[in-house]
């Protein structure tokens, strides 16, 4: 199943964890996010000529719609970063779906892609972890 909001939170949170686990710690700067989904099929707009409507295609019932994924994943990535103090400043969105009229072959992001990245900094003196010694506090 695809759960866009918690899935995007996990992507942002895991990346923030990895940033802080580098060496003896680093500073978070800003986040980036990217989304690749199928045709949006927005209900308030007539279908675009290239869109395959939901009724014409086979979207697994366990997946959120491409439109819902964009809304919820964006909220999830932004929410996690905001709670952590990291602004989401840069990103991209791609929607694509096409059916060859001659063969019926379908090309589309059925399983969505959510990209999470970030920029930060680490002081050179903090690059290496210390060797653990008896008596150290964790």
PDB file of C-alpha atoms in Angstrom:
ATOM      1  CA  UNK A   1       0.000   0.000   0.000  1.00  0.00           C
ATOM      2  CA  UNK A   2       1.052   3.582  -0.524  1.00  0.00           C
ATOM      3  CA  UNK A   3       0.464   5.921   2.411  1.00  0.00           C
ATOM      4  CA  UNK A   4       1.743   9.272   1.114  1.00  0.00           C
ATOM      5  CA  UNK A   5       1.732  11.365   4.308  1.00  0.00           C
ATOM      6  CA  UNK A   6       3.509   8.934   6.669  1.00  0.00           C
ATOM      7  CA  UNK A   7       5.678   7.664   3.815  1.00  0.00           C
ATOM      8  CA  UNK A   8       6.972  11.167   3.110  1.00  0.00           C
ATOM      9  CA  UNK A   9       7.488  11.749   6.843  1.00  0.00           C
ATOM     10  CA  UNK A  10       9.606   8.592   6.951  1.00  0.00           C
ATOM     11  CA  UNK A  11      11.661   9.759   3.965  1.00  0.00           C
ATOM     12  CA  UNK A  12      12.344  13.165   5.487  1.00  0.00           C
ATOM     13  CA  UNK A  13      12.938  11.742   8.974  1.00  0.00           C
ATOM     14  CA  UNK A  14      15.351   9.062   7.799  1.00  0.00           C
ATOM     15  CA  UNK A  15      17.367  11.597   5.867  1.00  0.00           C
ATOM     16  CA  UNK A  16      17.524  13.940   8.877  1.00  0.00           C
ATOM     17  CA  UNK A  17      18.634  11.022  11.059  1.00  0.00           C
ATOM     18  CA  UNK A  18      21.375  10.136   8.569  1.00  0.00           C
ATOM     19  CA  UNK A  19      22.564  13.741   8.472  1.00  0.00           C
ATOM     20  CA  UNK A  20      22.925  13.892  12.241  1.00  0.00           C
ATOM     21  CA  UNK A  21      24.582  10.457  12.417  1.00  0.00           C
ATOM     22  CA  UNK A  22      27.459  11.628  10.213  1.00  0.00           C
ATOM     23  CA  UNK A  23      30.702  11.814  12.168  1.00  0.00           C
ATOM     24  CA  UNK A  24      29.969  13.382  15.556  1.00  0.00           C
ATOM     25  CA  UNK A  25      27.013  15.392  14.307  1.00  0.00           C
ATOM     26  CA  UNK A  26      26.239  17.963  11.682  1.00  0.00           C
ATOM     27  CA  UNK A  27      23.949  20.908  11.073  1.00  0.00           C
ATOM     28  CA  UNK A  28      20.764  20.670   9.049  1.00  0.00           C
ATOM     29  CA  UNK A  29      20.311  23.409   6.462  1.00  0.00           C
ATOM     30  CA  UNK A  30      17.324  22.930   4.185  1.00  0.00           C
ATOM     31  CA  UNK A  31      15.322  20.125   2.666  1.00  0.00           C
ATOM     32  CA  UNK A  32      14.416  19.200  -0.884  1.00  0.00           C
ATOM     33  CA  UNK A  33      11.592  16.981  -2.106  1.00  0.00           C
ATOM     34  CA  UNK A  34      10.572  15.544  -5.442  1.00  0.00           C
ATOM     35  CA  UNK A  35       7.504  13.687  -6.611  1.00  0.00           C
ATOM     36  CA  UNK A  36       6.871  11.552  -9.718  1.00  0.00           C
ATOM     37  CA  UNK A  37       3.300  10.320 -10.177  1.00  0.00           C
ATOM     38  CA  UNK A  38       0.933   9.280 -12.943  1.00  0.00           C
ATOM     39  CA  UNK A  39      -1.727  11.432 -14.578  1.00  0.00           C
ATOM     40  CA  UNK A  40      -3.560  13.636 -12.098  1.00  0.00           C
ATOM     41  CA  UNK A  41      -7.102  13.195 -13.472  1.00  0.00           C
ATOM     42  CA  UNK A  42      -8.278  16.212 -11.460  1.00  0.00           C
ATOM     43  CA  UNK A  43     -12.025  15.886 -10.831  1.00  0.00           C
ATOM     44  CA  UNK A  44     -12.702  19.630 -11.107  1.00  0.00           C
ATOM     45  CA  UNK A  45     -11.166  19.778 -14.609  1.00  0.00           C
ATOM     46  CA  UNK A  46     -12.172  17.944 -17.772  1.00  0.00           C
ATOM     47  CA  UNK A  47      -9.666  15.208 -18.669  1.00  0.00           C
ATOM     48  CA  UNK A  48      -6.733  16.360 -20.735  1.00  0.00           C
ATOM     49  CA  UNK A  49      -6.398  14.599 -24.106  1.00  0.00           C
ATOM     50  CA  UNK A  50      -3.331  12.657 -22.930  1.00  0.00           C
ATOM     51  CA  UNK A  51      -4.823  11.541 -19.623  1.00  0.00           C
ATOM     52  CA  UNK A  52      -6.101   8.050 -19.107  1.00  0.00           C
ATOM     53  CA  UNK A  53      -9.021   8.417 -16.730  1.00  0.00           C
ATOM     54  CA  UNK A  54      -9.246   6.321 -13.584  1.00  0.00           C
ATOM     55  CA  UNK A  55     -12.156   4.334 -15.038  1.00  0.00           C
ATOM     56  CA  UNK A  56     -10.127   3.440 -18.143  1.00  0.00           C
ATOM     57  CA  UNK A  57      -7.030   2.257 -16.333  1.00  0.00           C
ATOM     58  CA  UNK A  58      -5.952  -0.214 -13.735  1.00  0.00           C
ATOM     59  CA  UNK A  59      -4.775   1.655 -10.660  1.00  0.00           C
ATOM     60  CA  UNK A  60      -4.327  -0.795  -7.804  1.00  0.00           C
ATOM     61  CA  UNK A  61      -6.869  -0.138  -5.060  1.00  0.00           C
ATOM     62  CA  UNK A  62      -4.033  -0.206  -2.497  1.00  0.00           C
ATOM     63  CA  UNK A  63      -2.478   2.936  -4.012  1.00  0.00           C
ATOM     64  CA  UNK A  64      -3.575   6.488  -3.377  1.00  0.00           C
ATOM     65  CA  UNK A  65      -4.428   8.439  -6.527  1.00  0.00           C
ATOM     66  CA  UNK A  66      -1.629  10.513  -8.082  1.00  0.00           C
ATOM     67  CA  UNK A  67      -3.422  13.721  -7.050  1.00  0.00           C
ATOM     68  CA  UNK A  68      -3.810  12.523  -3.446  1.00  0.00           C
ATOM     69  CA  UNK A  69      -0.153  11.466  -3.368  1.00  0.00           C
ATOM     70  CA  UNK A  70       0.979  14.964  -4.376  1.00  0.00           C
ATOM     71  CA  UNK A  71      -1.170  16.590  -1.706  1.00  0.00           C
ATOM     72  CA  UNK A  72      -0.383  14.211   1.161  1.00  0.00           C
ATOM     73  CA  UNK A  73       3.299  13.533   0.428  1.00  0.00           C
ATOM     74  CA  UNK A  74       4.001  17.257   0.196  1.00  0.00           C
ATOM     75  CA  UNK A  75       2.254  17.791   3.526  1.00  0.00           C
ATOM     76  CA  UNK A  76       4.151  14.893   5.143  1.00  0.00           C
ATOM     77  CA  UNK A  77       7.608  15.999   3.994  1.00  0.00           C
ATOM     78  CA  UNK A  78       6.965  19.630   4.963  1.00  0.00           C
ATOM     79  CA  UNK A  79       5.423  18.744   8.322  1.00  0.00           C
ATOM     80  CA  UNK A  80       8.323  16.565   9.468  1.00  0.00           C
ATOM     81  CA  UNK A  81      10.913  19.141   8.425  1.00  0.00           C
ATOM     82  CA  UNK A  82       8.974  21.970  10.082  1.00  0.00           C
ATOM     83  CA  UNK A  83       8.776  20.080  13.381  1.00  0.00           C
ATOM     84  CA  UNK A  84      12.515  19.545  13.202  1.00  0.00           C
ATOM     85  CA  UNK A  85      13.317  23.145  12.229  1.00  0.00           C
ATOM     86  CA  UNK A  86      14.318  22.361   8.653  1.00  0.00           C
ATOM     87  CA  UNK A  87      12.574  24.349   5.903  1.00  0.00           C
ATOM     88  CA  UNK A  88      11.665  22.572   2.680  1.00  0.00           C
ATOM     89  CA  UNK A  89      12.964  25.040   0.091  1.00  0.00           C
ATOM     90  CA  UNK A  90      13.544  23.233  -3.204  1.00  0.00           C
ATOM     91  CA  UNK A  91      11.739  20.529  -5.099  1.00  0.00           C
ATOM     92  CA  UNK A  92      10.250  19.195  -8.274  1.00  0.00           C
ATOM     93  CA  UNK A  93       7.063  17.518  -9.463  1.00  0.00           C
ATOM     94  CA  UNK A  94       6.574  15.306 -12.489  1.00  0.00           C
ATOM     95  CA  UNK A  95       3.326  13.767 -13.680  1.00  0.00           C
ATOM     96  CA  UNK A  96       3.295  11.456 -16.649  1.00  0.00           C
ATOM     97  CA  UNK A  97       1.001   8.939 -18.209  1.00  0.00           C
ATOM     98  CA  UNK A  98       0.586   7.926 -21.821  1.00  0.00           C
ATOM     99  CA  UNK A  99      -1.128   5.152 -23.714  1.00  0.00           C
ATOM    100  CA  UNK A 100      -0.025   4.323 -27.238  1.00  0.00           C
ATOM    101  CA  UNK A 101      -3.192   4.641 -29.351  1.00  0.00           C
ATOM    102  CA  UNK A 102      -1.988   1.969 -31.784  1.00  0.00           C
ATOM    103  CA  UNK A 103      -0.837  -0.730 -29.373  1.00  0.00           C
ATOM    104  CA  UNK A 104      -2.535   0.239 -26.098  1.00  0.00           C
ATOM    105  CA  UNK A 105       0.850   0.076 -24.354  1.00  0.00           C
ATOM    106  CA  UNK A 106       0.816   2.145 -21.186  1.00  0.00           C
ATOM    107  CA  UNK A 107       3.697   4.219 -19.808  1.00  0.00           C
ATOM    108  CA  UNK A 108       3.058   5.823 -16.443  1.00  0.00           C
ATOM    109  CA  UNK A 109       4.405   6.199 -12.921  1.00  0.00           C
ATOM    110  CA  UNK A 110       1.953   3.736 -11.375  1.00  0.00           C
ATOM    111  CA  UNK A 111       4.131   3.279  -8.297  1.00  0.00           C
ATOM    112  CA  UNK A 112       5.061   6.824  -7.278  1.00  0.00           C
ATOM    113  CA  UNK A 113       8.538   8.112  -6.520  1.00  0.00           C
ATOM    114  CA  UNK A 114       9.141  10.406  -3.544  1.00  0.00           C
ATOM    115  CA  UNK A 115      12.635  11.916  -3.417  1.00  0.00           C
ATOM    116  CA  UNK A 116      13.988  13.463  -0.221  1.00  0.00           C
ATOM    117  CA  UNK A 117      17.269  15.351  -0.060  1.00  0.00           C
ATOM    118  CA  UNK A 118      18.892  17.976   2.050  1.00  0.00           C
ATOM    119  CA  UNK A 119      21.737  20.410   2.432  1.00  0.00           C
ATOM    120  CA  UNK A 120      23.671  20.900   5.620  1.00  0.00           C
ATOM    121  CA  UNK A 121      27.158  21.353   6.964  1.00  0.00           C
ATOM    122  CA  UNK A 122      29.650  19.611   9.184  1.00  0.00           C
ATOM    123  CA  UNK A 123      32.764  21.058  10.795  1.00  0.00           C
ATOM    124  CA  UNK A 124      35.943  19.330   9.613  1.00  0.00           C
ATOM    125  CA  UNK A 125      36.881  18.447  13.199  1.00  0.00           C
ATOM    126  CA  UNK A 126      33.609  16.512  13.597  1.00  0.00           C
ATOM    127  CA  UNK A 127      34.043  14.203  10.578  1.00  0.00           C
ATOM    128  CA  UNK A 128      35.333  11.175  12.518  1.00  0.00           C
ATOM    129  CA  UNK A 129      33.566   9.432  15.384  1.00  0.00           C
ATOM    130  CA  UNK A 130      35.443   8.995  18.677  1.00  0.00           C
ATOM    131  CA  UNK A 131      36.593   5.529  19.733  1.00  0.00           C
ATOM    132  CA  UNK A 132      34.288   4.319  22.541  1.00  0.00           C
ATOM    133  CA  UNK A 133      35.917   4.034  25.960  1.00  0.00           C
ATOM    134  CA  UNK A 134      34.740   2.629  29.273  1.00  0.00           C
ATOM    135  CA  UNK A 135      32.985   5.316  31.295  1.00  0.00           C
ATOM    136  CA  UNK A 136      31.733   7.358  28.317  1.00  0.00           C
ATOM    137  CA  UNK A 137      28.173   8.603  28.627  1.00  0.00           C
ATOM    138  CA  UNK A 138      25.829   7.882  25.760  1.00  0.00           C
TER     139      UNK A 138
END
